[in-house]
């Protein structure tokens, strides 16, 4: 049987914004306690006690309400949008003889066979839903991955559950995988846009220039020949 963190609470009679602000100024958190078939009750919880309870890692807490020791769960918590401090809490009663559904953290243990071969371990799910009595709620579930091979996965069906605890999450829920690392692909060298085109243009321009130069030489030779012919004609005259 699990032991539970005792979360002290006190009744509060005042309601409204002014009363709630006064409670917070005194280092306490306004809270509501409820259970089906019973009237809701306004409570106050010391902020330090609440934070210690949350850090304990437990999901079910013992509270003394109206002189009776009851089991409760934190059903909801509201946080300040700027300071992120808890500003309100809803506590829901759970009975020792009534099974409940609760989310439990999953802790990986062991060294995977696949990891020793270079595989990468990836935890796909960090919590799992189970059903049990409040007195049987485990703090966490251990997932032994020592037999996890390369290119394989562990599902919720592979988890070893304590006695009197049943699985609520689908059995095919992936818990952890072991896959080979992705091969690094070397990027291909990028061609500067227009390099080939520039060379082609330069080639065409070069050919055109050479053609123009050749035409110029031909014209020059023709002009020289004409001039020589004219000179000879003048002498003959």
mmCIF file with all atom_site columns, C-alpha atoms in Angstrom, residues 17-230:
data_model
loop_
_atom_site.group_PDB
_atom_site.id
_atom_site.type_symbol
_atom_site.label_atom_id
_atom_site.label_alt_id
_atom_site.label_comp_id
_atom_site.label_asym_id
_atom_site.label_entity_id
_atom_site.label_seq_id
_atom_site.pdbx_PDB_ins_code
_atom_site.Cartn_x
_atom_site.Cartn_y
_atom_site.Cartn_z
_atom_site.occupancy
_atom_site.B_iso_or_equiv
_atom_site.pdbx_formal_charge
_atom_site.auth_seq_id
_atom_site.auth_comp_id
_atom_site.auth_asym_id
_atom_site.auth_atom_id
_atom_site.pdbx_PDB_model_num
ATOM 1   C CA . UNK A 1 17  ? -12.550 39.053 -4.883   1.00 0.00 ? 17  UNK A CA 1
ATOM 2   C CA . UNK A 1 18  ? -11.617 40.873 -1.684   1.00 0.00 ? 18  UNK A CA 1
ATOM 3   C CA . UNK A 1 19  ? -11.555 37.704 0.403    1.00 0.00 ? 19  UNK A CA 1
ATOM 4   C CA . UNK A 1 20  ? -9.548  35.806 -2.205   1.00 0.00 ? 20  UNK A CA 1
ATOM 5   C CA . UNK A 1 21  ? -6.949  38.579 -2.412   1.00 0.00 ? 21  UNK A CA 1
ATOM 6   C CA . UNK A 1 22  ? -6.599  38.595 1.352    1.00 0.00 ? 22  UNK A CA 1
ATOM 7   C CA . UNK A 1 23  ? -5.965  34.845 1.344    1.00 0.00 ? 23  UNK A CA 1
ATOM 8   C CA . UNK A 1 24  ? -3.239  35.212 -1.271   1.00 0.00 ? 24  UNK A CA 1
ATOM 9   C CA . UNK A 1 25  ? -1.592  38.078 0.615    1.00 0.00 ? 25  UNK A CA 1
ATOM 10  C CA . UNK A 1 26  ? -1.293  35.726 3.584    1.00 0.00 ? 26  UNK A CA 1
ATOM 11  C CA . UNK A 1 27  ? 0.674   33.214 1.518    1.00 0.00 ? 27  UNK A CA 1
ATOM 12  C CA . UNK A 1 28  ? -2.215  30.843 0.924    1.00 0.00 ? 28  UNK A CA 1
ATOM 13  C CA . UNK A 1 29  ? -4.053  29.508 -2.108   1.00 0.00 ? 29  UNK A CA 1
ATOM 14  C CA . UNK A 1 30  ? -7.864  29.562 -2.365   1.00 0.00 ? 30  UNK A CA 1
ATOM 15  C CA . UNK A 1 31  ? -9.238  26.125 -3.194   1.00 0.00 ? 31  UNK A CA 1
ATOM 16  C CA . UNK A 1 32  ? -12.512 24.318 -3.838   1.00 0.00 ? 32  UNK A CA 1
ATOM 17  C CA . UNK A 1 33  ? -13.196 20.795 -2.599   1.00 0.00 ? 33  UNK A CA 1
ATOM 18  C CA . UNK A 1 34  ? -15.951 18.712 -4.182   1.00 0.00 ? 34  UNK A CA 1
ATOM 19  C CA . UNK A 1 35  ? -17.305 15.209 -4.524   1.00 0.00 ? 35  UNK A CA 1
ATOM 20  C CA . UNK A 1 36  ? -20.403 13.969 -6.340   1.00 0.00 ? 36  UNK A CA 1
ATOM 21  C CA . UNK A 1 37  ? -23.430 13.996 -4.072   1.00 0.00 ? 37  UNK A CA 1
ATOM 22  C CA . UNK A 1 38  ? -21.837 16.396 -1.589   1.00 0.00 ? 38  UNK A CA 1
ATOM 23  C CA . UNK A 1 39  ? -21.868 20.214 -1.490   1.00 0.00 ? 39  UNK A CA 1
ATOM 24  C CA . UNK A 1 40  ? -18.724 22.010 -2.600   1.00 0.00 ? 40  UNK A CA 1
ATOM 25  C CA . UNK A 1 41  ? -16.574 23.503 0.103    1.00 0.00 ? 41  UNK A CA 1
ATOM 26  C CA . UNK A 1 42  ? -14.269 26.526 0.092    1.00 0.00 ? 42  UNK A CA 1
ATOM 27  C CA . UNK A 1 43  ? -10.784 25.875 1.447    1.00 0.00 ? 43  UNK A CA 1
ATOM 28  C CA . UNK A 1 44  ? -7.401  27.541 1.750    1.00 0.00 ? 44  UNK A CA 1
ATOM 29  C CA . UNK A 1 45  ? -4.036  25.789 1.344    1.00 0.00 ? 45  UNK A CA 1
ATOM 30  C CA . UNK A 1 46  ? -0.678  27.113 2.461    1.00 0.00 ? 46  UNK A CA 1
ATOM 31  C CA . UNK A 1 47  ? 1.374   27.799 -0.663   1.00 0.00 ? 47  UNK A CA 1
ATOM 32  C CA . UNK A 1 48  ? 4.481   26.063 0.698    1.00 0.00 ? 48  UNK A CA 1
ATOM 33  C CA . UNK A 1 49  ? 2.490   22.962 1.663    1.00 0.00 ? 49  UNK A CA 1
ATOM 34  C CA . UNK A 1 50  ? 0.951   22.801 -1.792   1.00 0.00 ? 50  UNK A CA 1
ATOM 35  C CA . UNK A 1 51  ? 4.294   23.114 -3.597   1.00 0.00 ? 51  UNK A CA 1
ATOM 36  C CA . UNK A 1 52  ? 5.822   20.415 -1.400   1.00 0.00 ? 52  UNK A CA 1
ATOM 37  C CA . UNK A 1 53  ? 2.881   18.137 -2.161   1.00 0.00 ? 53  UNK A CA 1
ATOM 38  C CA . UNK A 1 54  ? 3.278   18.643 -5.907   1.00 0.00 ? 54  UNK A CA 1
ATOM 39  C CA . UNK A 1 55  ? 7.041   18.074 -5.762   1.00 0.00 ? 55  UNK A CA 1
ATOM 40  C CA . UNK A 1 56  ? 6.476   14.804 -3.906   1.00 0.00 ? 56  UNK A CA 1
ATOM 41  C CA . UNK A 1 57  ? 5.481   13.278 -7.255   1.00 0.00 ? 57  UNK A CA 1
ATOM 42  C CA . UNK A 1 58  ? 2.302   11.785 -5.813   1.00 0.00 ? 58  UNK A CA 1
ATOM 43  C CA . UNK A 1 59  ? -1.148  12.094 -7.336   1.00 0.00 ? 59  UNK A CA 1
ATOM 44  C CA . UNK A 1 60  ? -3.322  11.362 -4.315   1.00 0.00 ? 60  UNK A CA 1
ATOM 45  C CA . UNK A 1 61  ? -3.123  13.321 -1.048   1.00 0.00 ? 61  UNK A CA 1
ATOM 46  C CA . UNK A 1 62  ? -4.542  12.932 2.435    1.00 0.00 ? 62  UNK A CA 1
ATOM 47  C CA . UNK A 1 63  ? -6.523  15.917 3.643    1.00 0.00 ? 63  UNK A CA 1
ATOM 48  C CA . UNK A 1 64  ? -8.282  16.600 6.928    1.00 0.00 ? 64  UNK A CA 1
ATOM 49  C CA . UNK A 1 65  ? -11.622 18.146 6.000    1.00 0.00 ? 65  UNK A CA 1
ATOM 50  C CA . UNK A 1 66  ? -14.411 18.646 8.520    1.00 0.00 ? 66  UNK A CA 1
ATOM 51  C CA . UNK A 1 67  ? -12.561 16.426 10.965   1.00 0.00 ? 67  UNK A CA 1
ATOM 52  C CA . UNK A 1 68  ? -12.437 13.537 8.498    1.00 0.00 ? 68  UNK A CA 1
ATOM 53  C CA . UNK A 1 69  ? -9.360  12.191 6.736    1.00 0.00 ? 69  UNK A CA 1
ATOM 54  C CA . UNK A 1 70  ? -10.140 11.970 3.031    1.00 0.00 ? 70  UNK A CA 1
ATOM 55  C CA . UNK A 1 71  ? -8.196  11.177 -0.123   1.00 0.00 ? 71  UNK A CA 1
ATOM 56  C CA . UNK A 1 72  ? -8.079  13.927 -2.723   1.00 0.00 ? 72  UNK A CA 1
ATOM 57  C CA . UNK A 1 73  ? -6.620  14.591 -6.140   1.00 0.00 ? 73  UNK A CA 1
ATOM 58  C CA . UNK A 1 74  ? -5.657  17.896 -7.704   1.00 0.00 ? 74  UNK A CA 1
ATOM 59  C CA . UNK A 1 75  ? -8.265  18.088 -10.426  1.00 0.00 ? 75  UNK A CA 1
ATOM 60  C CA . UNK A 1 76  ? -7.234  21.510 -11.692  1.00 0.00 ? 76  UNK A CA 1
ATOM 61  C CA . UNK A 1 77  ? -4.792  24.301 -10.871  1.00 0.00 ? 77  UNK A CA 1
ATOM 62  C CA . UNK A 1 78  ? -4.856  27.847 -12.210  1.00 0.00 ? 78  UNK A CA 1
ATOM 63  C CA . UNK A 1 79  ? -1.678  29.870 -12.654  1.00 0.00 ? 79  UNK A CA 1
ATOM 64  C CA . UNK A 1 80  ? -1.010  33.594 -12.886  1.00 0.00 ? 80  UNK A CA 1
ATOM 65  C CA . UNK A 1 81  ? -0.289  34.475 -16.544  1.00 0.00 ? 81  UNK A CA 1
ATOM 66  C CA . UNK A 1 82  ? 2.761   36.589 -15.654  1.00 0.00 ? 82  UNK A CA 1
ATOM 67  C CA . UNK A 1 83  ? 4.263   35.249 -12.411  1.00 0.00 ? 83  UNK A CA 1
ATOM 68  C CA . UNK A 1 84  ? 3.126   31.651 -13.092  1.00 0.00 ? 84  UNK A CA 1
ATOM 69  C CA . UNK A 1 85  ? 2.268   31.271 -9.402   1.00 0.00 ? 85  UNK A CA 1
ATOM 70  C CA . UNK A 1 86  ? -0.634  29.038 -8.427   1.00 0.00 ? 86  UNK A CA 1
ATOM 71  C CA . UNK A 1 87  ? -3.687  31.209 -7.748   1.00 0.00 ? 87  UNK A CA 1
ATOM 72  C CA . UNK A 1 88  ? -6.465  28.602 -7.377   1.00 0.00 ? 88  UNK A CA 1
ATOM 73  C CA . UNK A 1 89  ? -6.805  24.847 -6.886   1.00 0.00 ? 89  UNK A CA 1
ATOM 74  C CA . UNK A 1 90  ? -9.652  22.354 -7.300   1.00 0.00 ? 90  UNK A CA 1
ATOM 75  C CA . UNK A 1 91  ? -9.484  19.273 -5.077   1.00 0.00 ? 91  UNK A CA 1
ATOM 76  C CA . UNK A 1 92  ? -11.628 16.255 -5.923   1.00 0.00 ? 92  UNK A CA 1
ATOM 77  C CA . UNK A 1 93  ? -12.345 13.589 -3.349   1.00 0.00 ? 93  UNK A CA 1
ATOM 78  C CA . UNK A 1 94  ? -11.643 9.962  -4.189   1.00 0.00 ? 94  UNK A CA 1
ATOM 79  C CA . UNK A 1 95  ? -12.809 7.044  -2.065   1.00 0.00 ? 95  UNK A CA 1
ATOM 80  C CA . UNK A 1 96  ? -10.598 4.213  -0.939   1.00 0.00 ? 96  UNK A CA 1
ATOM 81  C CA . UNK A 1 97  ? -13.089 1.608  -2.157   1.00 0.00 ? 97  UNK A CA 1
ATOM 82  C CA . UNK A 1 98  ? -13.734 3.192  -5.569   1.00 0.00 ? 98  UNK A CA 1
ATOM 83  C CA . UNK A 1 99  ? -11.386 2.661  -8.486   1.00 0.00 ? 99  UNK A CA 1
ATOM 84  C CA . UNK A 1 100 ? -10.148 5.742  -10.233  1.00 0.00 ? 100 UNK A CA 1
ATOM 85  C CA . UNK A 1 101 ? -8.391  6.596  -13.488  1.00 0.00 ? 101 UNK A CA 1
ATOM 86  C CA . UNK A 1 102 ? -5.141  8.491  -13.130  1.00 0.00 ? 102 UNK A CA 1
ATOM 87  C CA . UNK A 1 103 ? -2.127  9.394  -15.278  1.00 0.00 ? 103 UNK A CA 1
ATOM 88  C CA . UNK A 1 104 ? 1.187   8.035  -14.014  1.00 0.00 ? 104 UNK A CA 1
ATOM 89  C CA . UNK A 1 105 ? 4.687   9.050  -15.175  1.00 0.00 ? 105 UNK A CA 1
ATOM 90  C CA . UNK A 1 106 ? 6.824   6.466  -16.973  1.00 0.00 ? 106 UNK A CA 1
ATOM 91  C CA . UNK A 1 107 ? 10.485  6.126  -16.012  1.00 0.00 ? 107 UNK A CA 1
ATOM 92  C CA . UNK A 1 108 ? 12.906  4.314  -18.329  1.00 0.00 ? 108 UNK A CA 1
ATOM 93  C CA . UNK A 1 109 ? 15.464  1.980  -16.770  1.00 0.00 ? 109 UNK A CA 1
ATOM 94  C CA . UNK A 1 110 ? 18.237  -0.228 -18.129  1.00 0.00 ? 110 UNK A CA 1
ATOM 95  C CA . UNK A 1 111 ? 20.524  0.078  -21.144  1.00 0.00 ? 111 UNK A CA 1
ATOM 96  C CA . UNK A 1 112 ? 19.005  -0.947 -24.438  1.00 0.00 ? 112 UNK A CA 1
ATOM 97  C CA . UNK A 1 113 ? 20.709  -3.557 -26.606  1.00 0.00 ? 113 UNK A CA 1
ATOM 98  C CA . UNK A 1 114 ? 19.966  -1.363 -29.602  1.00 0.00 ? 114 UNK A CA 1
ATOM 99  C CA . UNK A 1 115 ? 21.562  1.658  -27.940  1.00 0.00 ? 115 UNK A CA 1
ATOM 100 C CA . UNK A 1 116 ? 24.799  -0.289 -27.446  1.00 0.00 ? 116 UNK A CA 1
ATOM 101 C CA . UNK A 1 117 ? 24.768  -0.870 -31.213  1.00 0.00 ? 117 UNK A CA 1
ATOM 102 C CA . UNK A 1 118 ? 24.516  2.839  -31.936  1.00 0.00 ? 118 UNK A CA 1
ATOM 103 C CA . UNK A 1 119 ? 20.731  3.212  -31.876  1.00 0.00 ? 119 UNK A CA 1
ATOM 104 C CA . UNK A 1 120 ? 18.943  6.297  -30.578  1.00 0.00 ? 120 UNK A CA 1
ATOM 105 C CA . UNK A 1 121 ? 16.412  5.928  -27.739  1.00 0.00 ? 121 UNK A CA 1
ATOM 106 C CA . UNK A 1 122 ? 13.319  8.135  -28.044  1.00 0.00 ? 122 UNK A CA 1
ATOM 107 C CA . UNK A 1 123 ? 10.622  8.206  -25.364  1.00 0.00 ? 123 UNK A CA 1
ATOM 108 C CA . UNK A 1 124 ? 7.353   8.791  -27.205  1.00 0.00 ? 124 UNK A CA 1
ATOM 109 C CA . UNK A 1 125 ? 5.075   8.842  -24.149  1.00 0.00 ? 125 UNK A CA 1
ATOM 110 C CA . UNK A 1 126 ? 5.946   10.171 -20.691  1.00 0.00 ? 126 UNK A CA 1
ATOM 111 C CA . UNK A 1 127 ? 2.699   9.233  -18.904  1.00 0.00 ? 127 UNK A CA 1
ATOM 112 C CA . UNK A 1 128 ? 0.195   6.392  -19.047  1.00 0.00 ? 128 UNK A CA 1
ATOM 113 C CA . UNK A 1 129 ? -3.378  6.087  -17.791  1.00 0.00 ? 129 UNK A CA 1
ATOM 114 C CA . UNK A 1 130 ? -4.205  3.334  -15.320  1.00 0.00 ? 130 UNK A CA 1
ATOM 115 C CA . UNK A 1 131 ? -7.154  2.346  -13.150  1.00 0.00 ? 131 UNK A CA 1
ATOM 116 C CA . UNK A 1 132 ? -6.892  1.292  -9.517   1.00 0.00 ? 132 UNK A CA 1
ATOM 117 C CA . UNK A 1 133 ? -7.976  2.105  -5.982   1.00 0.00 ? 133 UNK A CA 1
ATOM 118 C CA . UNK A 1 134 ? -6.574  5.302  -4.451   1.00 0.00 ? 134 UNK A CA 1
ATOM 119 C CA . UNK A 1 135 ? -4.495  3.231  -2.049   1.00 0.00 ? 135 UNK A CA 1
ATOM 120 C CA . UNK A 1 136 ? -2.859  1.355  -4.950   1.00 0.00 ? 136 UNK A CA 1
ATOM 121 C CA . UNK A 1 137 ? -1.774  4.315  -7.070   1.00 0.00 ? 137 UNK A CA 1
ATOM 122 C CA . UNK A 1 138 ? 1.972   3.931  -7.795   1.00 0.00 ? 138 UNK A CA 1
ATOM 123 C CA . UNK A 1 139 ? 4.249   6.944  -7.895   1.00 0.00 ? 139 UNK A CA 1
ATOM 124 C CA . UNK A 1 140 ? 5.441   5.903  -11.363  1.00 0.00 ? 140 UNK A CA 1
ATOM 125 C CA . UNK A 1 141 ? 5.807   2.948  -13.704  1.00 0.00 ? 141 UNK A CA 1
ATOM 126 C CA . UNK A 1 142 ? 9.231   1.596  -14.570  1.00 0.00 ? 142 UNK A CA 1
ATOM 127 C CA . UNK A 1 143 ? 9.829   0.599  -18.190  1.00 0.00 ? 143 UNK A CA 1
ATOM 128 C CA . UNK A 1 144 ? 12.730  -1.848 -18.570  1.00 0.00 ? 144 UNK A CA 1
ATOM 129 C CA . UNK A 1 145 ? 14.299  -1.176 -21.973  1.00 0.00 ? 145 UNK A CA 1
ATOM 130 C CA . UNK A 1 146 ? 17.301  -3.499 -21.575  1.00 0.00 ? 146 UNK A CA 1
ATOM 131 C CA . UNK A 1 147 ? 15.890  -5.939 -24.170  1.00 0.00 ? 147 UNK A CA 1
ATOM 132 C CA . UNK A 1 148 ? 14.915  -3.210 -26.648  1.00 0.00 ? 148 UNK A CA 1
ATOM 133 C CA . UNK A 1 149 ? 16.678  -3.983 -29.923  1.00 0.00 ? 149 UNK A CA 1
ATOM 134 C CA . UNK A 1 150 ? 17.566  -1.783 -32.864  1.00 0.00 ? 150 UNK A CA 1
ATOM 135 C CA . UNK A 1 151 ? 14.576  -0.885 -35.084  1.00 0.00 ? 151 UNK A CA 1
ATOM 136 C CA . UNK A 1 152 ? 12.081  -1.924 -32.412  1.00 0.00 ? 152 UNK A CA 1
ATOM 137 C CA . UNK A 1 153 ? 9.620   -0.286 -30.008  1.00 0.00 ? 153 UNK A CA 1
ATOM 138 C CA . UNK A 1 154 ? 8.026   -0.866 -26.622  1.00 0.00 ? 154 UNK A CA 1
ATOM 139 C CA . UNK A 1 155 ? 4.268   -0.338 -26.244  1.00 0.00 ? 155 UNK A CA 1
ATOM 140 C CA . UNK A 1 156 ? 1.960   0.022  -23.269  1.00 0.00 ? 156 UNK A CA 1
ATOM 141 C CA . UNK A 1 157 ? 1.205   -3.692 -23.480  1.00 0.00 ? 157 UNK A CA 1
ATOM 142 C CA . UNK A 1 158 ? 4.862   -4.385 -22.600  1.00 0.00 ? 158 UNK A CA 1
ATOM 143 C CA . UNK A 1 159 ? 4.689   -2.516 -19.280  1.00 0.00 ? 159 UNK A CA 1
ATOM 144 C CA . UNK A 1 160 ? 4.719   -4.578 -16.104  1.00 0.00 ? 160 UNK A CA 1
ATOM 145 C CA . UNK A 1 161 ? 1.870   -3.273 -13.942  1.00 0.00 ? 161 UNK A CA 1
ATOM 146 C CA . UNK A 1 162 ? 1.622   -3.722 -10.182  1.00 0.00 ? 162 UNK A CA 1
ATOM 147 C CA . UNK A 1 163 ? -1.037  -5.993 -8.757   1.00 0.00 ? 163 UNK A CA 1
ATOM 148 C CA . UNK A 1 164 ? -4.567  -4.530 -8.699   1.00 0.00 ? 164 UNK A CA 1
ATOM 149 C CA . UNK A 1 165 ? -3.607  -1.987 -11.368  1.00 0.00 ? 165 UNK A CA 1
ATOM 150 C CA . UNK A 1 166 ? -5.093  -2.193 -14.866  1.00 0.00 ? 166 UNK A CA 1
ATOM 151 C CA . UNK A 1 167 ? -4.174  -0.386 -18.058  1.00 0.00 ? 167 UNK A CA 1
ATOM 152 C CA . UNK A 1 168 ? -6.565  2.244  -19.434  1.00 0.00 ? 168 UNK A CA 1
ATOM 153 C CA . UNK A 1 169 ? -4.447  3.632  -22.276  1.00 0.00 ? 169 UNK A CA 1
ATOM 154 C CA . UNK A 1 170 ? -4.560  1.645  -25.553  1.00 0.00 ? 170 UNK A CA 1
ATOM 155 C CA . UNK A 1 171 ? -2.193  -1.319 -25.511  1.00 0.00 ? 171 UNK A CA 1
ATOM 156 C CA . UNK A 1 172 ? -0.584  -0.216 -28.790  1.00 0.00 ? 172 UNK A CA 1
ATOM 157 C CA . UNK A 1 173 ? 0.455   3.152  -27.339  1.00 0.00 ? 173 UNK A CA 1
ATOM 158 C CA . UNK A 1 174 ? 4.140   3.588  -28.183  1.00 0.00 ? 174 UNK A CA 1
ATOM 159 C CA . UNK A 1 175 ? 6.272   4.167  -25.093  1.00 0.00 ? 175 UNK A CA 1
ATOM 160 C CA . UNK A 1 176 ? 9.826   4.176  -26.437  1.00 0.00 ? 176 UNK A CA 1
ATOM 161 C CA . UNK A 1 177 ? 11.623  3.418  -29.711  1.00 0.00 ? 177 UNK A CA 1
ATOM 162 C CA . UNK A 1 178 ? 15.183  2.513  -30.717  1.00 0.00 ? 178 UNK A CA 1
ATOM 163 C CA . UNK A 1 179 ? 16.183  3.532  -34.235  1.00 0.00 ? 179 UNK A CA 1
ATOM 164 C CA . UNK A 1 180 ? 19.511  3.926  -36.042  1.00 0.00 ? 180 UNK A CA 1
ATOM 165 C CA . UNK A 1 181 ? 20.759  7.498  -36.398  1.00 0.00 ? 181 UNK A CA 1
ATOM 166 C CA . UNK A 1 182 ? 19.943  9.205  -39.658  1.00 0.00 ? 182 UNK A CA 1
ATOM 167 C CA . UNK A 1 183 ? 22.813  9.192  -42.145  1.00 0.00 ? 183 UNK A CA 1
ATOM 168 C CA . UNK A 1 184 ? 24.244  12.615 -42.836  1.00 0.00 ? 184 UNK A CA 1
ATOM 169 C CA . UNK A 1 185 ? 23.916  13.585 -46.490  1.00 0.00 ? 185 UNK A CA 1
ATOM 170 C CA . UNK A 1 186 ? 26.656  15.869 -47.786  1.00 0.00 ? 186 UNK A CA 1
ATOM 171 C CA . UNK A 1 187 ? 25.178  18.766 -49.740  1.00 0.00 ? 187 UNK A CA 1
ATOM 172 C CA . UNK A 1 188 ? 26.096  18.949 -53.422  1.00 0.00 ? 188 UNK A CA 1
ATOM 173 C CA . UNK A 1 189 ? 28.111  22.020 -54.471  1.00 0.00 ? 189 UNK A CA 1
ATOM 174 C CA . UNK A 1 190 ? 25.814  24.723 -55.735  1.00 0.00 ? 190 UNK A CA 1
ATOM 175 C CA . UNK A 1 191 ? 26.442  26.314 -59.120  1.00 0.00 ? 191 UNK A CA 1
ATOM 176 C CA . UNK A 1 192 ? 26.334  30.083 -59.205  1.00 0.00 ? 192 UNK A CA 1
ATOM 177 C CA . UNK A 1 193 ? 23.329  31.013 -61.264  1.00 0.00 ? 193 UNK A CA 1
ATOM 178 C CA . UNK A 1 194 ? 24.253  32.298 -64.715  1.00 0.00 ? 194 UNK A CA 1
ATOM 179 C CA . UNK A 1 195 ? 27.883  31.152 -64.758  1.00 0.00 ? 195 UNK A CA 1
ATOM 180 C CA . UNK A 1 196 ? 27.461  28.919 -67.815  1.00 0.00 ? 196 UNK A CA 1
ATOM 181 C CA . UNK A 1 197 ? 25.321  31.521 -69.560  1.00 0.00 ? 197 UNK A CA 1
ATOM 182 C CA . UNK A 1 198 ? 27.952  34.202 -69.045  1.00 0.00 ? 198 UNK A CA 1
ATOM 183 C CA . UNK A 1 199 ? 30.622  32.033 -70.611  1.00 0.00 ? 199 UNK A CA 1
ATOM 184 C CA . UNK A 1 200 ? 28.356  31.369 -73.583  1.00 0.00 ? 200 UNK A CA 1
ATOM 185 C CA . UNK A 1 201 ? 27.703  35.062 -74.070  1.00 0.00 ? 201 UNK A CA 1
ATOM 186 C CA . UNK A 1 202 ? 31.378  35.853 -73.809  1.00 0.00 ? 202 UNK A CA 1
ATOM 187 C CA . UNK A 1 203 ? 32.068  33.201 -76.466  1.00 0.00 ? 203 UNK A CA 1
ATOM 188 C CA . UNK A 1 204 ? 29.529  34.647 -78.819  1.00 0.00 ? 204 UNK A CA 1
ATOM 189 C CA . UNK A 1 205 ? 30.819  38.148 -78.254  1.00 0.00 ? 205 UNK A CA 1
ATOM 190 C CA . UNK A 1 206 ? 34.362  36.928 -78.873  1.00 0.00 ? 206 UNK A CA 1
ATOM 191 C CA . UNK A 1 207 ? 33.409  35.255 -82.111  1.00 0.00 ? 207 UNK A CA 1
ATOM 192 C CA . UNK A 1 208 ? 31.545  38.362 -83.194  1.00 0.00 ? 208 UNK A CA 1
ATOM 193 C CA . UNK A 1 209 ? 34.534  40.548 -82.330  1.00 0.00 ? 209 UNK A CA 1
ATOM 194 C CA . UNK A 1 210 ? 36.884  38.262 -84.225  1.00 0.00 ? 210 UNK A CA 1
ATOM 195 C CA . UNK A 1 211 ? 34.558  38.366 -87.238  1.00 0.00 ? 211 UNK A CA 1
ATOM 196 C CA . UNK A 1 212 ? 34.410  42.149 -87.125  1.00 0.00 ? 212 UNK A CA 1
ATOM 197 C CA . UNK A 1 213 ? 38.202  42.316 -86.875  1.00 0.00 ? 213 UNK A CA 1
ATOM 198 C CA . UNK A 1 214 ? 38.567  40.030 -89.883  1.00 0.00 ? 214 UNK A CA 1
ATOM 199 C CA . UNK A 1 215 ? 36.136  42.177 -91.852  1.00 0.00 ? 215 UNK A CA 1
ATOM 200 C CA . UNK A 1 216 ? 38.146  45.234 -90.851  1.00 0.00 ? 216 UNK A CA 1
ATOM 201 C CA . UNK A 1 217 ? 41.374  43.694 -92.106  1.00 0.00 ? 217 UNK A CA 1
ATOM 202 C CA . UNK A 1 218 ? 39.757  42.775 -95.425  1.00 0.00 ? 218 UNK A CA 1
ATOM 203 C CA . UNK A 1 219 ? 38.397  46.306 -95.852  1.00 0.00 ? 219 UNK A CA 1
ATOM 204 C CA . UNK A 1 220 ? 41.838  47.779 -95.046  1.00 0.00 ? 220 UNK A CA 1
ATOM 205 C CA . UNK A 1 221 ? 43.556  45.554 -97.595  1.00 0.00 ? 221 UNK A CA 1
ATOM 206 C CA . UNK A 1 222 ? 40.944  46.463 -100.205 1.00 0.00 ? 222 UNK A CA 1
ATOM 207 C CA . UNK A 1 223 ? 41.396  50.184 -99.526  1.00 0.00 ? 223 UNK A CA 1
ATOM 208 C CA . UNK A 1 224 ? 45.193  49.842 -99.851  1.00 0.00 ? 224 UNK A CA 1
ATOM 209 C CA . UNK A 1 225 ? 44.856  47.973 -103.136 1.00 0.00 ? 225 UNK A CA 1
ATOM 210 C CA . UNK A 1 226 ? 42.510  50.617 -104.532 1.00 0.00 ? 226 UNK A CA 1
ATOM 211 C CA . UNK A 1 227 ? 44.929  53.356 -103.500 1.00 0.00 ? 227 UNK A CA 1
ATOM 212 C CA . UNK A 1 228 ? 47.818  51.589 -105.209 1.00 0.00 ? 228 UNK A CA 1
ATOM 213 C CA . UNK A 1 229 ? 45.838  51.167 -108.421 1.00 0.00 ? 229 UNK A CA 1
ATOM 214 C CA . UNK A 1 230 ? 44.975  54.862 -108.433 1.00 0.00 ? 230 UNK A CA 1
#
